mmCIF file of C-alpha atoms and ligand atoms in Angstrom:
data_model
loop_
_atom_site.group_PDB
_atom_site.id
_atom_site.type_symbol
_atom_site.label_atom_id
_atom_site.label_comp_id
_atom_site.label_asym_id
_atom_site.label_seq_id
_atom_site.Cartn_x
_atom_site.Cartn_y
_atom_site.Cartn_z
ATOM 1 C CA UNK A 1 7.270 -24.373 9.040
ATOM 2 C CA UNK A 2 7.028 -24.296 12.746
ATOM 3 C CA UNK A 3 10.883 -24.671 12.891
ATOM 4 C CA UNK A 4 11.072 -21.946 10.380
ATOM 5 C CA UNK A 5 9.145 -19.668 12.469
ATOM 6 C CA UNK A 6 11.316 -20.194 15.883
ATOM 7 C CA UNK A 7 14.223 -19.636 13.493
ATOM 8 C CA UNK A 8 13.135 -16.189 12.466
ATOM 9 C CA UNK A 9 11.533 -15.491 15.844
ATOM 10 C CA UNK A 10 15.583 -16.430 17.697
ATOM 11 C CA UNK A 11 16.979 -14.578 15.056
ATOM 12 C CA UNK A 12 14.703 -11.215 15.751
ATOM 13 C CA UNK A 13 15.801 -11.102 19.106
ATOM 14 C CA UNK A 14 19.809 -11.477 18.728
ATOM 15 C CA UNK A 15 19.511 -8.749 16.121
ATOM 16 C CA UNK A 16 16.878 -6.410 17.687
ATOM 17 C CA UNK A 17 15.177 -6.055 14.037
ATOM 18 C CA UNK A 18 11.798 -6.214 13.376
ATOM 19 C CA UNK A 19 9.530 -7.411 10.698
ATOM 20 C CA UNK A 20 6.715 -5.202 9.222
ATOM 21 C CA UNK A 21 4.356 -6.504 6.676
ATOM 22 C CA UNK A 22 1.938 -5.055 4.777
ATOM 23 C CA UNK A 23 -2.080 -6.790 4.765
ATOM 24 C CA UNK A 24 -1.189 -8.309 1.067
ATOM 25 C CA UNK A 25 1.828 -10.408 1.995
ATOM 26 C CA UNK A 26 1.328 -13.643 2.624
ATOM 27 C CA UNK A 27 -0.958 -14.639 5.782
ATOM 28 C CA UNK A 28 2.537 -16.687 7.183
ATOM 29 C CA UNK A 29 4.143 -13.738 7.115
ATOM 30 C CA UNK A 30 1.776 -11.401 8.578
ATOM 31 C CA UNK A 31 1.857 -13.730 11.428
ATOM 32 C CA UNK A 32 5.443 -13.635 12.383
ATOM 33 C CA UNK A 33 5.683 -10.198 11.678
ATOM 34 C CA UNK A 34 5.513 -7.352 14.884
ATOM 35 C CA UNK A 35 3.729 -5.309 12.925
ATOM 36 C CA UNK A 36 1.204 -5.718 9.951
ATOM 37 C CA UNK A 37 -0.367 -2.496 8.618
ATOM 38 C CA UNK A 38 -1.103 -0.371 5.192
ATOM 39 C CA UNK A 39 1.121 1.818 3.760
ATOM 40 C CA UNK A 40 0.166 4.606 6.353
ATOM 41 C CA UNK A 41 0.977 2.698 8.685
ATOM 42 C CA UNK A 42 3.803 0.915 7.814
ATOM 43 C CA UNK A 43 5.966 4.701 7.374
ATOM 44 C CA UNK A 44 4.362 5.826 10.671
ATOM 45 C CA UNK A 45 5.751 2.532 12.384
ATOM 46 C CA UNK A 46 9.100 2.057 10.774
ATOM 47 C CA UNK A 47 9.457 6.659 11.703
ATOM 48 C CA UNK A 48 9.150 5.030 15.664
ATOM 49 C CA UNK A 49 10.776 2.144 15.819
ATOM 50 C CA UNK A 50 14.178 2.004 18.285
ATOM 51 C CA UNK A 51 14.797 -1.430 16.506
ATOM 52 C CA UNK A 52 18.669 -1.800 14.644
ATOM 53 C CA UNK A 53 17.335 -3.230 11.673
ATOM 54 C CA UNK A 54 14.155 -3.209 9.712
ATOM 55 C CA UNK A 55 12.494 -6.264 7.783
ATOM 56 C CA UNK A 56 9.803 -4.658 5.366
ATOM 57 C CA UNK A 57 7.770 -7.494 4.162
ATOM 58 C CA UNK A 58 6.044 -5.691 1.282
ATOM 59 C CA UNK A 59 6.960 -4.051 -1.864
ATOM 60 C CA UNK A 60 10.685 -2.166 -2.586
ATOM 61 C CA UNK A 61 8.811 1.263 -2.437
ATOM 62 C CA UNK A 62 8.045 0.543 1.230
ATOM 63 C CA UNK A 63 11.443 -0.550 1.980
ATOM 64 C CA UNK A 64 12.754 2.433 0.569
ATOM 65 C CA UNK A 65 10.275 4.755 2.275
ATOM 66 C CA UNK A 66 11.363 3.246 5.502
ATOM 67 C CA UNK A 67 14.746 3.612 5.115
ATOM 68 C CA UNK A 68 14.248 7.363 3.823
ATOM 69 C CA UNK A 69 12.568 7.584 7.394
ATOM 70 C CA UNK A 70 15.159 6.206 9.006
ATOM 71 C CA UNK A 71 18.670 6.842 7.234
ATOM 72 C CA UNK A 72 20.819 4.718 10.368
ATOM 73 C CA UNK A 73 19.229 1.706 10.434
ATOM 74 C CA UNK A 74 19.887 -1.030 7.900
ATOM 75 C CA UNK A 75 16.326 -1.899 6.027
ATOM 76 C CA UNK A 76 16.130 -5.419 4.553
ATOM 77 C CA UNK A 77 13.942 -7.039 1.857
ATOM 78 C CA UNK A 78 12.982 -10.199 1.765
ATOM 79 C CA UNK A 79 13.129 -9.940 -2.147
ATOM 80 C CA UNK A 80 14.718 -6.881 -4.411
ATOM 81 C CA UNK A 81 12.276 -8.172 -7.149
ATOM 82 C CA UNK A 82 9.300 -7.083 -5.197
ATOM 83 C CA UNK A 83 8.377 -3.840 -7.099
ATOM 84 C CA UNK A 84 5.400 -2.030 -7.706
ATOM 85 C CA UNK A 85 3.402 -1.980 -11.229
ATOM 86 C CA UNK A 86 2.080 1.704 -10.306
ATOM 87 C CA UNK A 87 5.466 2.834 -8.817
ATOM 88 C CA UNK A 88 7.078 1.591 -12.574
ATOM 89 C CA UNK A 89 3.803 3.551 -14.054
ATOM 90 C CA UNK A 90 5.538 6.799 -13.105
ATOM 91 C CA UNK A 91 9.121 7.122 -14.494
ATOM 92 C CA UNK A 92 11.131 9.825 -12.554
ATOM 93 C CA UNK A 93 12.588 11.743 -15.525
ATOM 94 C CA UNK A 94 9.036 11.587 -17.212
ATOM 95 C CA UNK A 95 7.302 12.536 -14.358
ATOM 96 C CA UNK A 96 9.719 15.446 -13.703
ATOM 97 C CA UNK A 97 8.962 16.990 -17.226
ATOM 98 C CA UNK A 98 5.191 16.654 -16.303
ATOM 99 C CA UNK A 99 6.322 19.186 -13.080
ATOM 100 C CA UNK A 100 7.872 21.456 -14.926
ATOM 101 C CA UNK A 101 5.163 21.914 -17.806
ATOM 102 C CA UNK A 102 2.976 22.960 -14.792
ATOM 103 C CA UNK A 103 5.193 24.579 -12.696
ATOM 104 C CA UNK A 104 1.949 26.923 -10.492
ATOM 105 C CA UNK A 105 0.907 23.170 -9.557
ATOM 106 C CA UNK A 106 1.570 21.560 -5.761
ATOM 107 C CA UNK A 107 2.807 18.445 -6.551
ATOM 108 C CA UNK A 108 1.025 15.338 -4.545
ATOM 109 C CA UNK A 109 2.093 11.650 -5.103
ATOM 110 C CA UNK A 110 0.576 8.834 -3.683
ATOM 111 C CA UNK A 111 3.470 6.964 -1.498
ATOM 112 C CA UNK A 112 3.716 3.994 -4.280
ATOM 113 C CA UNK A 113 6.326 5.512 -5.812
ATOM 114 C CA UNK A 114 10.041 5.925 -6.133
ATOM 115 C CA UNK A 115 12.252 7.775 -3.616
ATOM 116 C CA UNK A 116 13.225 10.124 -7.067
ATOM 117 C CA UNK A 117 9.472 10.786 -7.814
ATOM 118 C CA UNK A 118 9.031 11.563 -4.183
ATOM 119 C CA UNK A 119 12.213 14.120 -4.665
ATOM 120 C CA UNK A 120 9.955 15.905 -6.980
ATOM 121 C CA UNK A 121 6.552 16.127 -4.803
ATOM 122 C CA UNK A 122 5.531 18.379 -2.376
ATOM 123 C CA UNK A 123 3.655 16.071 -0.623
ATOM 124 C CA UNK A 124 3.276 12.316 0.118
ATOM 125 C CA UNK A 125 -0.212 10.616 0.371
ATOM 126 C CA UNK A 126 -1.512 7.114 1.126
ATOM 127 C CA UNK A 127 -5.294 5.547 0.065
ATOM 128 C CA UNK A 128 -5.743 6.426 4.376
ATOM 129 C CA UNK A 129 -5.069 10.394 3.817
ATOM 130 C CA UNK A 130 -5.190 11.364 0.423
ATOM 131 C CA UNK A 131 -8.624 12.802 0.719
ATOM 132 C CA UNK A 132 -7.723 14.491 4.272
ATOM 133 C CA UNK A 133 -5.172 16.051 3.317
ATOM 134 C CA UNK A 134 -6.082 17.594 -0.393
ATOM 135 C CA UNK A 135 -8.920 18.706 1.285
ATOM 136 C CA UNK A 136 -6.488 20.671 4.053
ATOM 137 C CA UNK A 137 -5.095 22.741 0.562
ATOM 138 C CA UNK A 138 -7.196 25.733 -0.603
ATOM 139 C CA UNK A 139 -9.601 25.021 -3.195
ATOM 140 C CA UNK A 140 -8.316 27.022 -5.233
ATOM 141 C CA UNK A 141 -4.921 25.755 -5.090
ATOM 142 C CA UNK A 142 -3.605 23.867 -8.516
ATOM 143 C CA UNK A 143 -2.735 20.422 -7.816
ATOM 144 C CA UNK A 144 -0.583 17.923 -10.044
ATOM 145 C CA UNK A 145 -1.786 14.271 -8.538
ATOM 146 C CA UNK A 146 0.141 11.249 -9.418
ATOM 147 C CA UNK A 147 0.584 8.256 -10.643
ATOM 148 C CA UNK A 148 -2.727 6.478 -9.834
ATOM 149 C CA UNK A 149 -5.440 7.827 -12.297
ATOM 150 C CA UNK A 150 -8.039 5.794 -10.197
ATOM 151 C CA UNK A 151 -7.029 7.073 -6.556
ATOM 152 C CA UNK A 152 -6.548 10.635 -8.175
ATOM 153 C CA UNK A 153 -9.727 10.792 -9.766
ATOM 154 C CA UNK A 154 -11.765 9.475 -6.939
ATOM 155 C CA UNK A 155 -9.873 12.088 -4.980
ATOM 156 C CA UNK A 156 -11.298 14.460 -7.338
ATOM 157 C CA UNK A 157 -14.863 13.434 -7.274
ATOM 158 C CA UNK A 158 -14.988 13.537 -3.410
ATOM 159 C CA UNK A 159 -13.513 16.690 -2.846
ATOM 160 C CA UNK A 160 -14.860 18.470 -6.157
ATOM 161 C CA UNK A 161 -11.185 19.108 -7.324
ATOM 162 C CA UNK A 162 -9.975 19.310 -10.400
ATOM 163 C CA UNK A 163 -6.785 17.927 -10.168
ATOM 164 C CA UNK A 164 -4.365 17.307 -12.877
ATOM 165 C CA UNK A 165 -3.890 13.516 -13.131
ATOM 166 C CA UNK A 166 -0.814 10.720 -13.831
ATOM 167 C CA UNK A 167 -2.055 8.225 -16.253
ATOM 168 C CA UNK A 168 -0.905 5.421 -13.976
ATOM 169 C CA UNK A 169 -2.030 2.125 -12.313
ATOM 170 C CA UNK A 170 -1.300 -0.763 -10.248
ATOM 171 C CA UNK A 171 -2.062 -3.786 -12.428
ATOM 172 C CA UNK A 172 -3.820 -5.788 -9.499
ATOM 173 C CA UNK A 173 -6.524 -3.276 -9.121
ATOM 174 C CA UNK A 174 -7.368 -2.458 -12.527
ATOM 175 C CA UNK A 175 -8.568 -6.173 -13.068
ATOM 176 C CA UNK A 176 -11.408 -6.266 -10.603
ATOM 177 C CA UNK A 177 -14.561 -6.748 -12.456
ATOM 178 C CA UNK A 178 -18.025 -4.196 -12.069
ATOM 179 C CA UNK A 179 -19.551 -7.559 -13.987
ATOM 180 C CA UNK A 180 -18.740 -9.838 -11.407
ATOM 181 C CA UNK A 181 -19.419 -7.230 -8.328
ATOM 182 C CA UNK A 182 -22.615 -7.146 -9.864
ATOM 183 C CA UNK A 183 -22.812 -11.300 -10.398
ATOM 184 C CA UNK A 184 -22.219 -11.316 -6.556
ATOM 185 C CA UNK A 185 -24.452 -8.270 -5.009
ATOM 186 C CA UNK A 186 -27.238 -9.880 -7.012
ATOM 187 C CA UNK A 187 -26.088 -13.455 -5.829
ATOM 188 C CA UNK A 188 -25.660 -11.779 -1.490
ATOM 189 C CA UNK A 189 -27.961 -8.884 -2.069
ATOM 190 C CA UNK A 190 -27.153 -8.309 1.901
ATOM 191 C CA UNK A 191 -23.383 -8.214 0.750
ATOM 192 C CA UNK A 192 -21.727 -4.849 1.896
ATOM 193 C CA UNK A 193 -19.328 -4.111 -1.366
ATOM 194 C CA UNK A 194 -15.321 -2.979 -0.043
ATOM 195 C CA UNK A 195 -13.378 -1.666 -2.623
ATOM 196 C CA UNK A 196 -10.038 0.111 -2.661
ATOM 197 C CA UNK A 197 -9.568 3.492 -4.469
ATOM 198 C CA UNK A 198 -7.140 2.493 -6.995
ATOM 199 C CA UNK A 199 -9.874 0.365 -8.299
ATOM 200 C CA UNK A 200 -10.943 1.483 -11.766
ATOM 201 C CA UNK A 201 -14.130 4.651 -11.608
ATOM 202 C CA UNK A 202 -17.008 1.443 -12.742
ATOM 203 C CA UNK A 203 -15.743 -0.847 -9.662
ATOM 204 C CA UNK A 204 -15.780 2.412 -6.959
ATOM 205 C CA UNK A 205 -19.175 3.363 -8.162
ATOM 206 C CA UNK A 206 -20.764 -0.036 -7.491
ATOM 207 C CA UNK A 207 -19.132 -0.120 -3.729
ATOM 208 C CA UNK A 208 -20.357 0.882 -0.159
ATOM 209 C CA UNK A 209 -17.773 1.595 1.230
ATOM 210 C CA UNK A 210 -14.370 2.900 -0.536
ATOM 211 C CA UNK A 211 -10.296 2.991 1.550
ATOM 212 C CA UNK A 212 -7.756 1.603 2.047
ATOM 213 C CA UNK A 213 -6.709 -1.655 3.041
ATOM 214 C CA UNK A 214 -6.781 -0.624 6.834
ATOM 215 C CA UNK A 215 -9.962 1.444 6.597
ATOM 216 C CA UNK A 216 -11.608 -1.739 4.724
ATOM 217 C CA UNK A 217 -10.683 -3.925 7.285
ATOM 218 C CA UNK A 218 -11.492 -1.743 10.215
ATOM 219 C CA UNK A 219 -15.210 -0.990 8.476
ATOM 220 C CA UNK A 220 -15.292 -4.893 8.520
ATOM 221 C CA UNK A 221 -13.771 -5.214 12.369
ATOM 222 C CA UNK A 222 -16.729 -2.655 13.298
ATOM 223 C CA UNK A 223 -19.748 -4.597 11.764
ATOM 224 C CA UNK A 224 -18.928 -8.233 11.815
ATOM 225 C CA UNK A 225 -22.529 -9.430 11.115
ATOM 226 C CA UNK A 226 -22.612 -8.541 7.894
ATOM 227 C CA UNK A 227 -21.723 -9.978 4.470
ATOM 228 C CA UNK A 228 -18.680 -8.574 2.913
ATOM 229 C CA UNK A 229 -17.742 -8.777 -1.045
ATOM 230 C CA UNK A 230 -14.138 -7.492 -1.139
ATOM 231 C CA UNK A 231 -12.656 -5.462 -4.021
ATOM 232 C CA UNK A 232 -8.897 -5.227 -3.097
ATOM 233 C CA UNK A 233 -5.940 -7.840 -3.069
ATOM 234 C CA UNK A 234 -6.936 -11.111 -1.577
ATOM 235 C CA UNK A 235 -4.522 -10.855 0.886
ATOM 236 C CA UNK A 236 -6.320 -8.570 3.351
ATOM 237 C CA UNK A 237 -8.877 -11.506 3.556
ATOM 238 C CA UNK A 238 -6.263 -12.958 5.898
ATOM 239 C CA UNK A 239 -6.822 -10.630 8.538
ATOM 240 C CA UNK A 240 -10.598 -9.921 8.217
ATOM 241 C CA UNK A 241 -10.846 -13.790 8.591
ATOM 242 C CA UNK A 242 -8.595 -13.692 11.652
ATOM 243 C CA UNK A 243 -10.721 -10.400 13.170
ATOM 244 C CA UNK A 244 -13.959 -11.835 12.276
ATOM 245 C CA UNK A 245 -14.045 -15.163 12.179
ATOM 246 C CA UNK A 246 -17.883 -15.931 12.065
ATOM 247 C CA UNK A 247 -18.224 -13.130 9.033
ATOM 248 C CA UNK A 248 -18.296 -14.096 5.587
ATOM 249 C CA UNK A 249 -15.850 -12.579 2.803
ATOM 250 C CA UNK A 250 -16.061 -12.928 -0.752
ATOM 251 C CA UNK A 251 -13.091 -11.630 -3.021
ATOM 252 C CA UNK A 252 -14.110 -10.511 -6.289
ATOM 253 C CA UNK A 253 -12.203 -12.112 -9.122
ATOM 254 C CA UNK A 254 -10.523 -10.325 -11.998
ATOM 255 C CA UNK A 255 -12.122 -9.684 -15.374
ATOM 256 C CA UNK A 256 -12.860 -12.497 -17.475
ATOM 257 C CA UNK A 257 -9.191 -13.280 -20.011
ATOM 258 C CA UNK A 258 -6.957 -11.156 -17.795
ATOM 259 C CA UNK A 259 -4.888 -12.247 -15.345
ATOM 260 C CA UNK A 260 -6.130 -15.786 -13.342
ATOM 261 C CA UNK A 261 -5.385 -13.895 -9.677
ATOM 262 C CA UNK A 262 -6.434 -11.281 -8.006
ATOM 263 C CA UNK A 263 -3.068 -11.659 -5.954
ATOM 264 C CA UNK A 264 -0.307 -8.959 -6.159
ATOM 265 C CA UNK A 265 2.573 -11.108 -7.966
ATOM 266 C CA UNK A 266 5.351 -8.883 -6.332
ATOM 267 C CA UNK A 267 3.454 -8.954 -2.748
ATOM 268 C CA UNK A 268 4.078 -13.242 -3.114
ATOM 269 C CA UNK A 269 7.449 -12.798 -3.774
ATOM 270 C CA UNK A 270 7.821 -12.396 0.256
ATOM 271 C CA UNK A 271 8.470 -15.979 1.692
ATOM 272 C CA UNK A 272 8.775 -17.056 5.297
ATOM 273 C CA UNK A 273 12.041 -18.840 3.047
ATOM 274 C CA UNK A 274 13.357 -15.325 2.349
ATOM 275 C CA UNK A 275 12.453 -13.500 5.642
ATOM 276 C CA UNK A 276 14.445 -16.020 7.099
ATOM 277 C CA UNK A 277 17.761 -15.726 4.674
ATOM 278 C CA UNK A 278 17.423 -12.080 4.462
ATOM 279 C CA UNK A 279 18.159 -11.652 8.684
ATOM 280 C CA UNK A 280 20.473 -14.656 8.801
ATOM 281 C CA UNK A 281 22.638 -12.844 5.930
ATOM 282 C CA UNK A 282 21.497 -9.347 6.449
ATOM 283 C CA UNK A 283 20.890 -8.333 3.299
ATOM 284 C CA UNK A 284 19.428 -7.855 0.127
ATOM 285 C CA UNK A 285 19.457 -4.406 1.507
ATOM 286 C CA UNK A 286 17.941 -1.425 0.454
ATOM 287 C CA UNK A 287 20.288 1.783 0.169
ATOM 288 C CA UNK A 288 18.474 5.472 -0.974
ATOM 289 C CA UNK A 289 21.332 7.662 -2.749
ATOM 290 C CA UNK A 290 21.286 10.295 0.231
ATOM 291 C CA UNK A 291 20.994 13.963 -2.309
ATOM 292 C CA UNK A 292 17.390 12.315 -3.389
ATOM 293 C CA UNK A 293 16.335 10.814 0.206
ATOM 294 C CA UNK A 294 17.474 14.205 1.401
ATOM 295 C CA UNK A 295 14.732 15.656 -0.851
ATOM 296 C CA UNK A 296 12.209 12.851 -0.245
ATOM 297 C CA UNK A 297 11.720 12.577 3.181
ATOM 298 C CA UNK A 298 10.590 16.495 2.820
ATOM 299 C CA UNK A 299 7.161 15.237 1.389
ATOM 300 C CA UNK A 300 6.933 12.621 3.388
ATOM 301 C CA UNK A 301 7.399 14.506 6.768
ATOM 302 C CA UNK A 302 4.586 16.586 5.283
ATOM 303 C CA UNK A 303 2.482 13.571 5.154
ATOM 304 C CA UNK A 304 3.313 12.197 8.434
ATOM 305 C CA UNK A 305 2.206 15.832 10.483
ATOM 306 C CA UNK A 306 -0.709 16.663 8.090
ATOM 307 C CA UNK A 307 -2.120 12.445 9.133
HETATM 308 P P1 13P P 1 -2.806 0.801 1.257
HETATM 309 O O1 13P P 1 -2.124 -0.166 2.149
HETATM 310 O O2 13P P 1 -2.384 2.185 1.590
HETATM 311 O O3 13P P 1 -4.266 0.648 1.242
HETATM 312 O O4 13P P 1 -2.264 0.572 -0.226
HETATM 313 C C1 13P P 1 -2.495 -0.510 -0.979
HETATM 314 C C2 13P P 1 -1.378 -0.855 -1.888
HETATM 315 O O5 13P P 1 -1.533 -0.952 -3.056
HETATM 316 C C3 13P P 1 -0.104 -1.170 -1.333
HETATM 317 O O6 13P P 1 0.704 -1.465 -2.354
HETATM 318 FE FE1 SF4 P 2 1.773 -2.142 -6.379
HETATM 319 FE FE2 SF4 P 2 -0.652 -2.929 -7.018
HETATM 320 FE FE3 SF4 P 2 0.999 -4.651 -5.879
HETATM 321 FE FE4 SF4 P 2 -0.021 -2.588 -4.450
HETATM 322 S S1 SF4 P 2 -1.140 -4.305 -5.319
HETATM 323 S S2 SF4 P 2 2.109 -3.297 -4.502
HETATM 324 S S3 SF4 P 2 -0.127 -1.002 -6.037
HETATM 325 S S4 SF4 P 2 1.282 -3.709 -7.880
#
């Protein structure tokens, strides 16, 4: 592994790229990577970065996000598998009927979706700004929110909106269990509960605080002394454990009969393996047809001023 690493590392430098992973890849990977964020983060990064090529350790919506940010430089995946269950919740062409059957409505998509869905929105969002920035809209403004039903209708509850709502999900975060939150608060009644919004309504109720992976982790970074059970992809226990070493973190598993993980399957496909292959040979690579990245990147400069 070690050799592995000083592979990658040589092979950064002749080729000026850089490697940006997201907090659910793989804890080997967030450590050779130069940059390890959510997806905020990760689009505000790869906007900024003078580097020739781009490694986006993460799902194919982030690669593609990236690369609609920055149209010159090449953008590599470590894996062209790596999708998204809530990105493939929201079909473009059924999604675009859904615009037109409300065509008063501002459309808003959260950023786990496809450079065609983001053709159709008028604005990007992340779990970091969503609630910033539909507040920033006039309340009276109609609002078409999609794909993630559980993000969209936290968004609502918060900001007393009643927006109009994707049926989507990400399969990861519908899984986590109020029954087992519950098992564990009574278990570490000191516990603080974490969850992230695309958790399903029962989960978000039961937590203290609610965000994304970065505001999670920074809550965490802020008060190490406490307990912390975590509602969000296991992966982000990496770097709370590396932040705050002396604090204990307790993942909450899935529901009882579903799924035996509470690990993102397309996250895991990233592999210090694959980082390595995809620099040496430069590709897979991810290419946006340039008519529907000329449309997306509209929304997503929107997001990236109204952060
Ligand atoms: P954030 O990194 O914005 O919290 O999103 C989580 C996620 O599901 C990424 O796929
Ligand atoms: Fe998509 Fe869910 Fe995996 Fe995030 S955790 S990449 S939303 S499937």
């Amino acid at each position: 592994m070690k050799q592995l690493i000083e592979a990658i590392k040589k092979l950064k430098q002749e080729k000026n790229a850089v490697i940006l992973a997201h907090y659910y890849t793989r804890g080997e990977i967030q450590d050779v990577a130069d940059f390890v964020g959510d997806s905020l983060a990760l689009a505000q990064w790869a906007s900024k970065t003078d580097a020739d090529i781009l490694v986006m350790c993460g799902v194919h919506f982030m690669g593609e996000t990236a690369k609609i940010l920055c149209p010159d430089k090449k953008v590599l995946v470590p894996d062209m598998n790596a999708g998204c269950s809530l990105a493939d919740s929201c079909p473009a062409d059924r999604f675009a009927a859904f615009v037109k059957e409300h065509p008063d409505c501002t459309v808003i998509s959260y950023v786990n979706t496809t450079a065609a869905v983001k053709a159709l929105t008028d604005v990007v969002v992340t779990s970091s700004n969503a609630r910033k920035i539909v507040e920033s809209l006039p309340k009276e403004e109609k609002i078409i929110f999609g794909p993630d039903r559980n993000l969209g209708s936290y968004i609502n509850a918060v900001t007393g909106r009643n927006m109009l709502l994707w049926d989507g999900a990400c399969h990861v975060h519908e899984q986590f269990s109020a029954e087992k939150i519950a098992e564990l608060k009574q278990a570490h009644p000191e516990a603080v509960t974490l969850a992230h919004p695309e958790c399903k309504k029962a989960v978000v109720e039961l937590a203290d605080v609610v965000g994304s992976t970065a505001a999670l982790l920074n809550y965490a970074v802020a008060h190490p002394e406490k307990t912390y059970i975590v509602a969000t992809e296991s992966g982000i226990l990496h770097e709370m454990e590396k932040r705050c070493p002396h604090t204990t973190f307790l993942p909450v598993p899935p529901a009882e009969g579903t799924s035996p993980c509470n690990e993102c399957s397309y996250m895991r496909l990233n592999t210090l393996e694959k980082v390595y292959d995809c620099l040496k040979n430069e590709a897979p690579e991810i290419f946006v047809d340039p008519a529907v990245a000329e449309q997306a990147v509209k929304p997503i400069h929107r997001m990236l001023q109204m952060s």
